[in-house]
Coordinates of C-alpha atoms in Angstrom, one line a residue:
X1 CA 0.0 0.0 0.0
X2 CA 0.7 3.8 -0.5
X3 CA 1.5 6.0 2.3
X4 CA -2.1 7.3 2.2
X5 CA -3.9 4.4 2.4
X6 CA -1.1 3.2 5.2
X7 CA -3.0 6.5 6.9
X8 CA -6.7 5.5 6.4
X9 CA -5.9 2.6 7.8
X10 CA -4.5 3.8 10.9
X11 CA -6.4 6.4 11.1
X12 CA -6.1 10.0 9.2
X13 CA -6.9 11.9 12.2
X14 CA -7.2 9.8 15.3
X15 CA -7.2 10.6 19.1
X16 CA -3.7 10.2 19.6
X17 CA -3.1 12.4 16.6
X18 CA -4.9 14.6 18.1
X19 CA -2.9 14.9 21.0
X20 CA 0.2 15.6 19.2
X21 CA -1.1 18.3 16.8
X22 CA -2.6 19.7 19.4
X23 CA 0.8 20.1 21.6
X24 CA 2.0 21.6 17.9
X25 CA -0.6 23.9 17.8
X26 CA -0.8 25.1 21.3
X27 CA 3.4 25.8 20.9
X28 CA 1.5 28.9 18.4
X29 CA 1.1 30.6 21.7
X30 CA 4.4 30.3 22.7
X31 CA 5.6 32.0 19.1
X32 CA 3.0 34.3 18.7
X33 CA 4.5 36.0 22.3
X34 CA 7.8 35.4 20.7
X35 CA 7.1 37.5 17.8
X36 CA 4.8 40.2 19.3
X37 CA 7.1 40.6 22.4
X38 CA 8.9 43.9 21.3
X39 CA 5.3 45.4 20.7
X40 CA 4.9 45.6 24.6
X41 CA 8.6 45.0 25.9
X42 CA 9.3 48.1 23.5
X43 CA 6.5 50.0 24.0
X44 CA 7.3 54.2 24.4
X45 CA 5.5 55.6 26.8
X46 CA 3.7 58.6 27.5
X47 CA 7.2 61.1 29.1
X48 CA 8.3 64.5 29.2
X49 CA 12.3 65.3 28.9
X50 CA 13.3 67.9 32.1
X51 CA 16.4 69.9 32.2
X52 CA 18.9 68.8 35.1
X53 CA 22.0 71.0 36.4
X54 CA 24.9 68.7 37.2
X55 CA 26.6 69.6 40.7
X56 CA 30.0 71.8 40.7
X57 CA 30.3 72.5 37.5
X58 CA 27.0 74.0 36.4
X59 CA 26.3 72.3 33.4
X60 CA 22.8 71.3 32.1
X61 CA 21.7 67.4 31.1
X62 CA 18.4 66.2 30.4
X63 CA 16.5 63.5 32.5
X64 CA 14.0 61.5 30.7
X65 CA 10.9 61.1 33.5
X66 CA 7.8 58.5 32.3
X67 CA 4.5 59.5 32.8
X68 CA 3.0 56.0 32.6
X69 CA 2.9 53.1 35.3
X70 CA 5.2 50.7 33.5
X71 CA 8.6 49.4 31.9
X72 CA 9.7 48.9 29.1
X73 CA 13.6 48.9 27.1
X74 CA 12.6 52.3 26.7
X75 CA 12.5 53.2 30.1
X76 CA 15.6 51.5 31.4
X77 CA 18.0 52.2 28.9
X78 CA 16.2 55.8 27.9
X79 CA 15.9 55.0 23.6
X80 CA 14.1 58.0 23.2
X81 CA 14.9 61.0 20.7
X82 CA 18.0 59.9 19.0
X83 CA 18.5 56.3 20.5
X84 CA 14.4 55.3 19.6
X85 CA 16.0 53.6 16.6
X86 CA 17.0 51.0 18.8
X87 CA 13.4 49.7 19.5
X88 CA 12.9 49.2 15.7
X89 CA 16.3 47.6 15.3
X90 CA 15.7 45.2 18.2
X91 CA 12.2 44.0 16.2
X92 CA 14.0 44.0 12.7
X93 CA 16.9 41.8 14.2
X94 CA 14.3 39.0 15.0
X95 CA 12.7 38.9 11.9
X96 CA 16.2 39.2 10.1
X97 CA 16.5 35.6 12.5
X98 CA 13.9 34.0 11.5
X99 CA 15.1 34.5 8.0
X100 CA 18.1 32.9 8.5
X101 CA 16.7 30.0 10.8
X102 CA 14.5 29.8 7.5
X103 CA 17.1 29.1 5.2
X104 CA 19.3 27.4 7.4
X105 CA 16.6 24.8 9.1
X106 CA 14.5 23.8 6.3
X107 CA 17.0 21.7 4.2
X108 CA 18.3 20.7 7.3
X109 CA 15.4 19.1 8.2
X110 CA 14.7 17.5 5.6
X111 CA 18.2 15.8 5.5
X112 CA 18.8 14.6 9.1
X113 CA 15.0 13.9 10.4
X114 CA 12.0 17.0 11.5
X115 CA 12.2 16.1 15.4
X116 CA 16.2 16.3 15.6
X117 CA 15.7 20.1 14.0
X118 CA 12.4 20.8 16.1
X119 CA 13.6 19.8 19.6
X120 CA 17.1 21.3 19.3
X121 CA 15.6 24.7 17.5
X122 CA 13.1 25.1 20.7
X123 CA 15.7 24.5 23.5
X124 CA 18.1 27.1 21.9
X125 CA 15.1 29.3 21.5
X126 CA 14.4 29.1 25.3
X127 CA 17.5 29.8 26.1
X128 CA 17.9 32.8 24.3
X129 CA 14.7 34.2 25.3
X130 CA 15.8 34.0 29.1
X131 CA 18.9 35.9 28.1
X132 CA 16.3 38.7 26.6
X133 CA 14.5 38.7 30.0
X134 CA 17.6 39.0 31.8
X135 CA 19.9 40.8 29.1
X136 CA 21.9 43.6 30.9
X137 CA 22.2 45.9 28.6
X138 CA 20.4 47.0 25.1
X139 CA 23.8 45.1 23.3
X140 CA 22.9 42.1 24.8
X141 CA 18.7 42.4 24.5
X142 CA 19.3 43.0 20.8
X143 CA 21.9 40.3 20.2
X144 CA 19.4 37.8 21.7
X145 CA 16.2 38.5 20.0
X146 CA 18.7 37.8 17.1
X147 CA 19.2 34.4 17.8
X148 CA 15.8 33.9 19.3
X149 CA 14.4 34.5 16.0
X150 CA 17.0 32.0 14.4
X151 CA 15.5 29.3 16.2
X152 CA 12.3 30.6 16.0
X153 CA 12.6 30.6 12.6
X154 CA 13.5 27.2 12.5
X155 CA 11.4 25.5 15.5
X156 CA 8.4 27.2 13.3
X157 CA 9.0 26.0 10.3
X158 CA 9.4 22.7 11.5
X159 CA 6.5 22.4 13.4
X160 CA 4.3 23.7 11.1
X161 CA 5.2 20.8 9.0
X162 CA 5.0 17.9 11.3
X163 CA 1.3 19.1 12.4
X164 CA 0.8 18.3 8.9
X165 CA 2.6 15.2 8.0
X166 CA 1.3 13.5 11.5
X167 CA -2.0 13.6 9.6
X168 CA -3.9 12.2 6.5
X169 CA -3.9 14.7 3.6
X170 CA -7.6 15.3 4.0
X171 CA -7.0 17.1 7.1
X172 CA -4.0 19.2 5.8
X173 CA -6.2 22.3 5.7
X174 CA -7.8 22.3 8.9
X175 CA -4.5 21.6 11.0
X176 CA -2.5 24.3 9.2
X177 CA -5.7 26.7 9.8
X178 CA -5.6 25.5 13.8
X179 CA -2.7 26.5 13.6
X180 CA -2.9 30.0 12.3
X181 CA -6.0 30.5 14.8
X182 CA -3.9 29.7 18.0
X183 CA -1.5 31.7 16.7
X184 CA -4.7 35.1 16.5
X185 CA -5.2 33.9 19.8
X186 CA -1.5 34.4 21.0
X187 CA -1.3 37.7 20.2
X188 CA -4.2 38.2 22.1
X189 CA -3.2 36.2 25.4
X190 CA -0.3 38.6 25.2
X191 CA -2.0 41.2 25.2
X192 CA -3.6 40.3 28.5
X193 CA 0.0 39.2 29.9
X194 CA 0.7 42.5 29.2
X195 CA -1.8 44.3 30.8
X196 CA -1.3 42.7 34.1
X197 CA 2.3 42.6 34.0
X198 CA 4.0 45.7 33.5
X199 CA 7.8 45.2 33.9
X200 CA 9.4 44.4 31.0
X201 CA 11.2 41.4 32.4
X202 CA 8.7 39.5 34.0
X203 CA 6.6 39.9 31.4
X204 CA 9.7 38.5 29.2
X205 CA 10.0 35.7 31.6
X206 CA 6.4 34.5 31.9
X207 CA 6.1 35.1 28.6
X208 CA 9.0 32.0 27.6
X209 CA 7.7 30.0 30.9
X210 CA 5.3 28.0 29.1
X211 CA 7.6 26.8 26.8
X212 CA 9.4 24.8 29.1
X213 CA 6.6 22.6 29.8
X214 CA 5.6 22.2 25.4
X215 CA 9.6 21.6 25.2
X216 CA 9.0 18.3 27.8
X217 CA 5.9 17.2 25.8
X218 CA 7.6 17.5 22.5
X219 CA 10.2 15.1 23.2
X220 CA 7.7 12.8 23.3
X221 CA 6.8 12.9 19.8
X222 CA 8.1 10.5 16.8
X223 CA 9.9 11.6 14.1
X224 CA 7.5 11.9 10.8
X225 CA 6.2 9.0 9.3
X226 CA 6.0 11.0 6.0
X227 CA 9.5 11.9 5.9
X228 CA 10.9 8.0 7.0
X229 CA 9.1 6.8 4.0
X230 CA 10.5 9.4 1.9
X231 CA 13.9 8.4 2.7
X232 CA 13.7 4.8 1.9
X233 CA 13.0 3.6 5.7
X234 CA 10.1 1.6 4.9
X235 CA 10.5 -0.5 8.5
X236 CA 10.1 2.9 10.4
X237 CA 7.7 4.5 8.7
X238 CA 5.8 1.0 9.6
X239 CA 6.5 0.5 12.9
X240 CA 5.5 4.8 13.7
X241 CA 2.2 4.0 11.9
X242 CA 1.3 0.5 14.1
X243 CA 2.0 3.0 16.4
X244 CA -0.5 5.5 15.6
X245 CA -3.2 2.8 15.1
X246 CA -2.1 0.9 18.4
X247 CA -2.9 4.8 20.2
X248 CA -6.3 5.3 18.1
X249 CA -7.7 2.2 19.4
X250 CA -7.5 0.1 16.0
X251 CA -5.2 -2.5 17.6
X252 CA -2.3 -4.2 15.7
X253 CA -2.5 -3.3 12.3
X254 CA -0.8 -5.2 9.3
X255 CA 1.0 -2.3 6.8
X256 CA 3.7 -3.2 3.8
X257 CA 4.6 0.3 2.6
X258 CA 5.0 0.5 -1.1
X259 CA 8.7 1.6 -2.0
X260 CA 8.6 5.3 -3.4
X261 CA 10.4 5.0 -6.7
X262 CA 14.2 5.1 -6.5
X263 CA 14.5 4.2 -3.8
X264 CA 15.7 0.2 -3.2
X265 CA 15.4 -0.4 0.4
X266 CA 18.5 1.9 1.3
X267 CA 18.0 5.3 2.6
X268 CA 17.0 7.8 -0.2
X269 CA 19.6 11.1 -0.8
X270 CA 17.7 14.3 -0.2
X271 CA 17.5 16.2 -3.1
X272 CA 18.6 19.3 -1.5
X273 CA 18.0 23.4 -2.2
X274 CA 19.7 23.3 -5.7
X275 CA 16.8 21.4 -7.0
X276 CA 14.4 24.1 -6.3
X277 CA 16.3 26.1 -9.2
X278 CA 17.2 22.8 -11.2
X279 CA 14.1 21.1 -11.1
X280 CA 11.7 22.5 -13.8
X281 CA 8.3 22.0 -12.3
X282 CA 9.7 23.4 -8.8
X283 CA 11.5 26.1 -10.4
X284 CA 8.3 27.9 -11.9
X285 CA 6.4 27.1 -8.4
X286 CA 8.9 28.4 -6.6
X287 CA 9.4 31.8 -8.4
X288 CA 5.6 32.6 -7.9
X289 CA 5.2 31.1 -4.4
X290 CA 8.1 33.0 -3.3
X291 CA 6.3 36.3 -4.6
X292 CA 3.3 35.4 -3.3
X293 CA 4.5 35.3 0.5
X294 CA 6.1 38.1 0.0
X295 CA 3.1 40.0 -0.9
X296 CA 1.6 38.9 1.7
X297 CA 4.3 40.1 4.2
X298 CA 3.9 43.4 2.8
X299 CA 0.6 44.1 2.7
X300 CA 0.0 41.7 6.1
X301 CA 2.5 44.4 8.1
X302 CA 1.9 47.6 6.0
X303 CA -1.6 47.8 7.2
X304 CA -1.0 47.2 10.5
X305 CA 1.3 50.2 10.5
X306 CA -1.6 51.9 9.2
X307 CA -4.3 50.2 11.6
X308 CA -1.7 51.7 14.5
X309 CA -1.9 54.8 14.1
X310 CA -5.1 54.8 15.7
X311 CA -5.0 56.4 19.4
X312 CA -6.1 54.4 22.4
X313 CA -5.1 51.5 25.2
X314 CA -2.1 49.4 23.5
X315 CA -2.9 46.1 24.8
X316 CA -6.4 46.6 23.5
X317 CA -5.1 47.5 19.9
X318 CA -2.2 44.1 20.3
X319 CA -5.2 42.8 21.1
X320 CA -7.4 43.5 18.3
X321 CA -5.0 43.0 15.6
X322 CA -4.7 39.1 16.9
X323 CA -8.8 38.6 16.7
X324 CA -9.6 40.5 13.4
X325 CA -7.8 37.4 12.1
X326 CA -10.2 34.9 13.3
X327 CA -13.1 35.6 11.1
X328 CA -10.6 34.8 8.3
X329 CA -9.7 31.1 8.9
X330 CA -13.3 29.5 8.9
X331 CA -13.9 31.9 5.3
X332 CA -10.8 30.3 3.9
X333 CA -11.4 26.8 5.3
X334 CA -15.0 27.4 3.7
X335 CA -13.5 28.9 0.1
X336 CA -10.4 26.0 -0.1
X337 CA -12.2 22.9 0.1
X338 CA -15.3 23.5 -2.5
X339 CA -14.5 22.3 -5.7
X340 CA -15.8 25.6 -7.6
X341 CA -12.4 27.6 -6.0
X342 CA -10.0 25.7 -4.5
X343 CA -7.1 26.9 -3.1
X344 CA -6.2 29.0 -6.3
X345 CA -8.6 30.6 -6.8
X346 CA -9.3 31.5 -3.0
X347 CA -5.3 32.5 -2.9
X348 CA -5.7 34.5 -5.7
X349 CA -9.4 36.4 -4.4
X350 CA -8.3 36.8 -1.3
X351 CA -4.9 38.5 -2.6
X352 CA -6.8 41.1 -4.7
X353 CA -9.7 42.2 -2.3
X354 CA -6.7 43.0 0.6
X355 CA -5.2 45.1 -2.9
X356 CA -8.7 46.3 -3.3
X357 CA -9.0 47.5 1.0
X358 CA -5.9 49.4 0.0
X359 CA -7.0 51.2 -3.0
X360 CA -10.5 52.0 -0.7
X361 CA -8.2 53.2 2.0
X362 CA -6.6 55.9 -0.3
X363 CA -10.3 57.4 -1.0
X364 CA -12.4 56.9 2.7
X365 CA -10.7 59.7 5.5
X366 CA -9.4 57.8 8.7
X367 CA -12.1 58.7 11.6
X368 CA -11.9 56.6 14.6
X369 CA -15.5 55.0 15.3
X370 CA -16.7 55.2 11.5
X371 CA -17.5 51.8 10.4
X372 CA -17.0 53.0 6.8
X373 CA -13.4 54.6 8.3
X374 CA -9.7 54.5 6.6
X375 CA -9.2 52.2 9.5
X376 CA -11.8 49.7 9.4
X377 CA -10.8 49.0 5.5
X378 CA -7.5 48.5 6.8
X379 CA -8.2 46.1 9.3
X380 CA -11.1 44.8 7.0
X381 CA -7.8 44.2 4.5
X382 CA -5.6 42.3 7.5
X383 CA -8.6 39.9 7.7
X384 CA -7.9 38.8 3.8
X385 CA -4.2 38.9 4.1
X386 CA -4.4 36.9 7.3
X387 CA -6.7 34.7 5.0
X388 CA -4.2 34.8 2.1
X389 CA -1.4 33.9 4.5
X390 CA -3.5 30.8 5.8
X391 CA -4.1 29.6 2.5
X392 CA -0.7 29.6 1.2
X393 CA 0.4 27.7 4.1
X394 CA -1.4 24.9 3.1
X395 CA -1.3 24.7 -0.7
X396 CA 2.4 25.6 -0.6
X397 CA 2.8 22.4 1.3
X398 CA 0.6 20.6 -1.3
X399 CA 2.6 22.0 -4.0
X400 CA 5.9 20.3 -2.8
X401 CA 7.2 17.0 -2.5
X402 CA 7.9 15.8 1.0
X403 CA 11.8 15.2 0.0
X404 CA 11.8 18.8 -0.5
X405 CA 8.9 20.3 1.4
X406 CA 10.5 22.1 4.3
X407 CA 13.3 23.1 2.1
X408 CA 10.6 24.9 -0.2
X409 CA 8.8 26.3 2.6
X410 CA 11.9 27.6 3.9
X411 CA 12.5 29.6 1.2
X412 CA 9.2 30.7 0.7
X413 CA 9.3 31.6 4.0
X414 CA 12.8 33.6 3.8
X415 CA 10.9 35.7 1.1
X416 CA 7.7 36.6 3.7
X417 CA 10.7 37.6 6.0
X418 CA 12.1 39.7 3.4
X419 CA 8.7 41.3 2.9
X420 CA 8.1 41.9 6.6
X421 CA 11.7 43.2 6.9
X422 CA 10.7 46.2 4.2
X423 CA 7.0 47.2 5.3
X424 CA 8.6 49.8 7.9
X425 CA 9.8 51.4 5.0
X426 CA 7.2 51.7 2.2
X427 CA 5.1 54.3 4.8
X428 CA 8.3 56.5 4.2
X429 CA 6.8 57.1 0.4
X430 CA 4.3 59.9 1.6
X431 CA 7.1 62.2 0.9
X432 CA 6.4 61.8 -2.8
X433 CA 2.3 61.2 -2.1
X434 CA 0.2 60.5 0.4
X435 CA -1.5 57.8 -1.5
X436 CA 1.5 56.1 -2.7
X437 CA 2.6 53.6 0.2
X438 CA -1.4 52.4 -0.2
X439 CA -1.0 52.4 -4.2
X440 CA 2.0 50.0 -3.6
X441 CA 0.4 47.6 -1.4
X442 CA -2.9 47.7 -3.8
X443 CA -0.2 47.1 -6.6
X444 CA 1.8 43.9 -4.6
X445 CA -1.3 42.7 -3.5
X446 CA -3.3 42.3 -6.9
X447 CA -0.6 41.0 -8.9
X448 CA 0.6 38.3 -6.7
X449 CA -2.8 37.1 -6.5
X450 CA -3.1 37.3 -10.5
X451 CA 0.2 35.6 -10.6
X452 CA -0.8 33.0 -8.1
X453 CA -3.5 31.7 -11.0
X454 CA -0.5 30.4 -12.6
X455 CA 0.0 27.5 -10.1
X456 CA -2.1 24.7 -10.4
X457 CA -4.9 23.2 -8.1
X458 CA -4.3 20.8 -5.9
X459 CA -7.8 19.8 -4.2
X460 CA -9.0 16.5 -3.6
X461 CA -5.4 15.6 -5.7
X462 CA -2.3 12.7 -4.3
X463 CA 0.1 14.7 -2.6
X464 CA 3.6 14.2 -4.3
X465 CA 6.0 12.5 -2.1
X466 CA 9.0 12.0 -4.3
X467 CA 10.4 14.1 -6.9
X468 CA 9.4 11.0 -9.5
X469 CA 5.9 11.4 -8.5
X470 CA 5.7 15.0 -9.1
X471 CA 7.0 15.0 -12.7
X472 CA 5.5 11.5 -13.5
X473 CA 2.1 13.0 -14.5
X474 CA 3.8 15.0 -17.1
X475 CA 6.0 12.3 -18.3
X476 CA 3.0 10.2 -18.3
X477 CA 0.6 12.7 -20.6
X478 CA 4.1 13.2 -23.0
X479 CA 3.6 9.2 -23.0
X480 CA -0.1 9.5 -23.7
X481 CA 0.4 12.1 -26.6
X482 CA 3.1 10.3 -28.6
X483 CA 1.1 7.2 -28.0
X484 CA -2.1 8.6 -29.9
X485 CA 0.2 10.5 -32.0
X486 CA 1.4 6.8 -33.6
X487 CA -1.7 5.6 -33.5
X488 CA -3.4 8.2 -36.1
X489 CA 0.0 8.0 -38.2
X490 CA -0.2 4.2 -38.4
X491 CA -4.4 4.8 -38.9
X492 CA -3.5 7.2 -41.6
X493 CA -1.2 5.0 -43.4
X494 CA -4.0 2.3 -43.1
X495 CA -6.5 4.5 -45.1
X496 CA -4.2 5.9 -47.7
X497 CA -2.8 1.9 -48.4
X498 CA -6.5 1.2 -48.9
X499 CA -7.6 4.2 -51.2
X500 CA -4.6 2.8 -53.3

């Protein structure tokens, strides 16, 4: 048997896959704290600078006195005036971290095994986040939320993946869109954190605590069946499925994995990240998936920017920008599995209306409590990038090979960083026209989702597990054409020896 029907057999999505996805998806939390931790550990607050006169010599310094009942990075190490810079490079340094853990992790992964990466990724990144909490100086703080988001980058990745490969392909969709939910929900439970704990360093520290205990329960999980039988080790990917049925309550189950072409028994050579370049099929996904997260990342972050600006509490607003994305995951959930749009088309739809939020943005004034505000468009536009960036989770996992999944993801990924790395800048464009960082997101937005028609559906299809599967339908229709193509020559030849 195939490695799907090794899955319906044991159970697609059975209780004690349950439990493990659901560790998976719960370690969201963790990373969405991760990732929205400078929001709140870097907030500025409300302060007024008041000259000082130094004793003796008369001269005149400045002391920088908050108005507001909390701390932050700001407070302690004053980065206000010419040192605020410092907040945004702190943030930028992560992100620039989870690109490299990106590009570093994914073809690691898929070379040496998913859990090896995972577990050793999420230690390191516990680590690291203590040394934020307990950083002595802004050097230090900055250094570390470098490396967190190395092995955030990677743990992430990683997990994201293994959610889906624990699981029949059928339920693909709705664990990556779990996923993304928890995630909403993070930023929210930060939020809270937040509000009730107002030093920066606790608030670091409780924020990392739970990790701890997902780091313990983690070890506990196998390594993917998905990626064993991928590599030729047919006896493990056996003995973690019995597993899986033993745990779901099917009992001992009988399973003789078909061998994935080339590969004889002995362990199969990762294909590596050249063949995202080499390959031809990959190569053309590649070049529009990789634009397509990259929209995404711009217009995701470039309307929150906007969506800031809005005054009010800032752990309601953290919090607010983590719910509006809930509404989008049962839409796309809804949109991705009905055969009359798909995941392309839903990519693609979802891509343009976010372009089309922008272009509304430009012509509706921003006044707070106006449902018909600048604002409300721009968080009405989050809620179809967030839906965008579910979906292309998903079908970007669909569109790979699992010998060279979490290397395409990576890169993919890399290119989302890159685009979240340059939204802080595109608001700098009003000095040519206001409306011009909103005409580029409009521009990004629709023309990665008319781009992303190019790729090809992938509903209720196999999922490729070797690279000989994924060209072998278009080998197979060649094979089909030149057949008929002999068959009407040698028909032809038939009729013209009789009319003779």
């Amino acid at each position: 048997m195939d490695l799907e029907e090794a899955f319906q057999a044991v159970g697609e999505f059975g209780r004690h896959q349950k439990r493990m996805v659901g560790v998976l998806v719960l370690l969201q939390i963790y990373m969405a704290c991760q990732s929205m931790l400078i929001v709140l550990v870097g907030a500025v607050p409300e302060y007024r600078v008041e000259p000082v006169t130094e004793r003796g010599g008369g001269d005149l310094t400045q002391s920088v006195t908050s108005t507001e009942d909390f701390s932050s990075i700001v407070t302690e190490w004053y980065l206000v005036k010419q040192q605020a810079y410092k907040v945004s490079l702190a943030g930028s340094l992560f992100f620039a971290g989870v690109l490299v853990g990106n590009v570093l992790f994914g073809p690691l992964s898929d070379k040496i095994g998913r859990k090896p990466v995972f577990l050793t990724s999420l230690f390191f990144e516990l680590l690291f986040a203590y040394g934020s909490a307990f950083a002595p100086n802004y050097e230090l703080f900055a250094l570390s939320r470098f490396l967190v988001g190395i092995m955030n980058g990677g743990m992430a990745l990683v997990c994201f993946i293994l959610s889906q490969e624990y699981v029949g392909k059928s339920y693909w969709a709705l664990t990556g869109t779990l996923a993304n939910m928890t995630f909403a929900v993070g930023i929210a439970l930060f939020a809270v954190l937040g509000y009730y704990i107002r030093q920066w360093r606790n608030l670091a520290t409780a924020a990392n605590s739970p990790g701890v205990l997902l780091f313990l329960l983690c070890i506990t999980l196998p390594e993917s069946p998905r990626w064993l039988y991928s590599r030729g080790r047919m006896g493990q990917a056996e003995r973690v499925l019995q597993n899986f049925a033993v745990r779901n309550g099917k009992g001992r189950v009988t399973l003789k994995l078909r061998r994935t072409p080339g590969s004889p028994g002995a362990e199969t050579p990762s294909p590596g990240l050249f063949m995202l370049a080499t390959h031809t099929v990959l190569r053309c996904r590649t070049v529009v998936l990789m634009y397509v997260w990259y929209a995404c990342s711009l217009v995701y972050y470039g309307l929150t920017m906007n969506a800031s600006e809005d005054k009010g509490s800032r752990y309601l607003s953290v919090a607010m920008y983590g719910l509006v994305e809930l509404p989008a995951y049962p839409l796309c959930m809804y949109f991705i599995n009905k055969s009359w749009s798909g995941r392309r088309k839903s990519l693609a739809s979802f891509l343009i209306l976010a372009g089309l939020c922008c272009l509304l943005s430009m012509a509706v004034p921003v006044q707070s409590g106006s449902m018909a505000s600048g604002s409300s468009l721009a968080l009405l536009g989050k809620l179809m990038v967030s839906a965008a960036f579910n979906i292309v989770y998903v079908y970007t996992s669909e569109l790979y090979p699992t010998v060279i999944r979490n290397a395409g993801l990576g890169v993919c990924s890399m290119s989302c960083r890159v685009g979240g790395i340059l939204a802080p800048f595109v608001p700098s464009l009003k000095v040519l026209h206001a409306s011009m960082p909103f005409t580029v997101f409009c521009l990004i937005g629709v023309s990665a989702g008319a781009l992303g028609l190019l790729l090809p559906e992938t509903l209720n299809k196999p999922v490729a597990e070797t690279l000989e599967e994924l060209s072998a339908p278009v080998y197979q229709r060649i094979l089909e054409t030149q057949v008929h193509l002999l068959e009407d020559e040698h028909l032809s030849k038939r009729k013209g020896s009789g009319s003779k």
